[in-house]
Amino acid sequence: MASSLWFHVDMDAFYAAVEQRENPEYRGKPLIIGGNPDSRGVVSTASYEARKFGVRSAMPTSQAKRLCPQGIFIFPRMERYVLESQRIMKLFTNFTPEIFQVSIDEAFLNMTGTERIFGSPNEGARKIKKVVLQETGLTISVGIGSSKLIAKIASGYQKPDGLTWIPLGEEESFIDKLSIRDLWGVGQKTQQRLAELNINSVQILKSLDLLKLERIFGPRTGEYLYKVSRGIDPGIYTGVTKSHSISNETTFSRDISDPETIRQVLLELSHSILFRLRDEKKESRVLVLKLRYSNFSTTTVQEALDHAFRSLEETHKIALVLLSRRWNGREPLRLIGLGFSQIVPDQGKFQGELFAEDAGDLRRKKVEHTVITLRKRFSKEIIQKGSLMKKDLPDRSPRPKE
Ligand code: TTP
Ligand code: MG
């Protein structure tokens, strides 16, 4: 069987790059996009100039200010980045029909069999980089490998403006060069445990057999570590699910009662669960909202439609209806969760992109333009801290596991 060829494409310092393109005065400067330092805001992203000072995504903005007092601090303009994301994703359709967008600025492209059209993988990647730069003025990093795992790790290997191709057969030696921190999907908790056990290199990790890893980390993480450390794709983004519900929730770092913030959070949650539903080729008619109030009491409420949820607008709308049933508009909330239940295989009607431009579907477009990020980095276990408002960005877990 012919081997697969995967590209992982990821924009460089995405929000910051868009702002630098549109505001020449920000170019070449340490630019930090994020929430308000006075209201526990966090950094969304920072230009590479700011990263030299140690500024990183998800760091409190107040800390970024201490590290880089001369930095330019601005709030994000989500609608702008979402539009830009759509434009970029569209460019990829010129290279392959199989595009798996996994966050606002990254996608996997299945480039298997495209060599005859675009030349070697490196040539193909150079063409993609060139088109993106010409059309948007933005740089992108491309990772190429025989699996999504290798492509994903490779795209981060030489950022920004990177191009890294790991030819077939060289996966394991590539992984050998990495530090454990660079292994994709190894969450902070696992990193900590590895450090406690003095497992501080890929080589040491590889010296442990599967049974031992499973005993230490549990079967799921154990097997994950075993595979990833050998360059074997443990099945990231396979779209295979054993779950009978798809949900996501946000825990706030402080209780919130601002209706606009809550609306935005529900929009983000609607998007993430719908994205996953579509990715897993499933559908559902039942939306469940979960609320936890400041006294920790928790309630759930659900609504069943006579048809499967298809659009972001509809999901968000029903989520707001459910909210109005269980929230008086004032009481502070600690947590908001949203999920689909009674999930069934897609009946083939759920077609098209969530963000595709449907002619005439202006209302939906309007909602979509306000959508926050498309991150697919969620699982039931991930608890995001911080609100998702423009003025106070989410403290995102950079890792999808744990
Ligand atoms: P990333 O691709 O992780 O980061 P980046 O594009 O800014 O920088 P690079 O890829 O060159 O390392 O995320 C894409 C965008 O998502 C980022 O520009 C801002 C947003 N984001 C957050 O809002 N919070 C976060 O914690 C992260 C990691 C990203
Ligand atoms: Mg990026």
PDB file of N, CA, C and O and ligand atoms in Angstrom, residues 10-14 105 159, ligand 2:
ATOM      1  N   ASP A  10       0.366  25.657   9.720  1.00  0.00           N
ATOM      2  CA  ASP A  10       0.041  26.443  10.921  1.00  0.00           C
ATOM      3  C   ASP A  10       0.578  27.863  10.732  1.00  0.00           C
ATOM      4  O   ASP A  10       1.768  28.066  10.493  1.00  0.00           O
ATOM      5  N   MET A  11      -0.312  28.832  10.818  1.00  0.00           N
ATOM      6  CA  MET A  11       0.091  30.226  10.637  1.00  0.00           C
ATOM      7  C   MET A  11       1.044  30.650  11.750  1.00  0.00           C
ATOM      8  O   MET A  11       0.933  30.187  12.879  1.00  0.00           O
ATOM      9  N   ASP A  12       1.957  31.540  11.422  1.00  0.00           N
ATOM     10  CA  ASP A  12       2.918  32.018  12.420  1.00  0.00           C
ATOM     11  C   ASP A  12       2.317  33.189  13.200  1.00  0.00           C
ATOM     12  O   ASP A  12       1.846  34.155  12.594  1.00  0.00           O
ATOM     13  N   ALA A  13       2.374  33.090  14.509  1.00  0.00           N
ATOM     14  CA  ALA A  13       1.884  34.152  15.417  1.00  0.00           C
ATOM     15  C   ALA A  13       0.600  34.775  14.865  1.00  0.00           C
ATOM     16  O   ALA A  13       0.506  35.988  14.692  1.00  0.00           O
ATOM     17  N   PHE A  14      -0.372  33.932  14.612  1.00  0.00           N
ATOM     18  CA  PHE A  14      -1.491  34.299  13.746  1.00  0.00           C
ATOM     19  C   PHE A  14      -2.128  35.669  14.034  1.00  0.00           C
ATOM     20  O   PHE A  14      -2.092  36.566  13.185  1.00  0.00           O
ATOM     21  N   ASP A 105      -6.109  28.530  13.020  1.00  0.00           N
ATOM     22  CA  ASP A 105      -4.993  28.803  12.114  1.00  0.00           C
ATOM     23  C   ASP A 105      -4.224  27.573  11.682  1.00  0.00           C
ATOM     24  O   ASP A 105      -3.112  27.675  11.208  1.00  0.00           O
ATOM     25  N   LYS A 159       9.747  26.977  13.413  1.00  0.00           N
ATOM     26  CA  LYS A 159       8.871  28.143  13.290  1.00  0.00           C
ATOM     27  C   LYS A 159       9.660  29.406  13.549  1.00  0.00           C
ATOM     28  O   LYS A 159      10.588  29.370  14.338  1.00  0.00           O
TER      29      LYS A 159
HETATM   30 MG    MG B   2      -0.080  29.267  14.632  1.00  0.00          MG
END
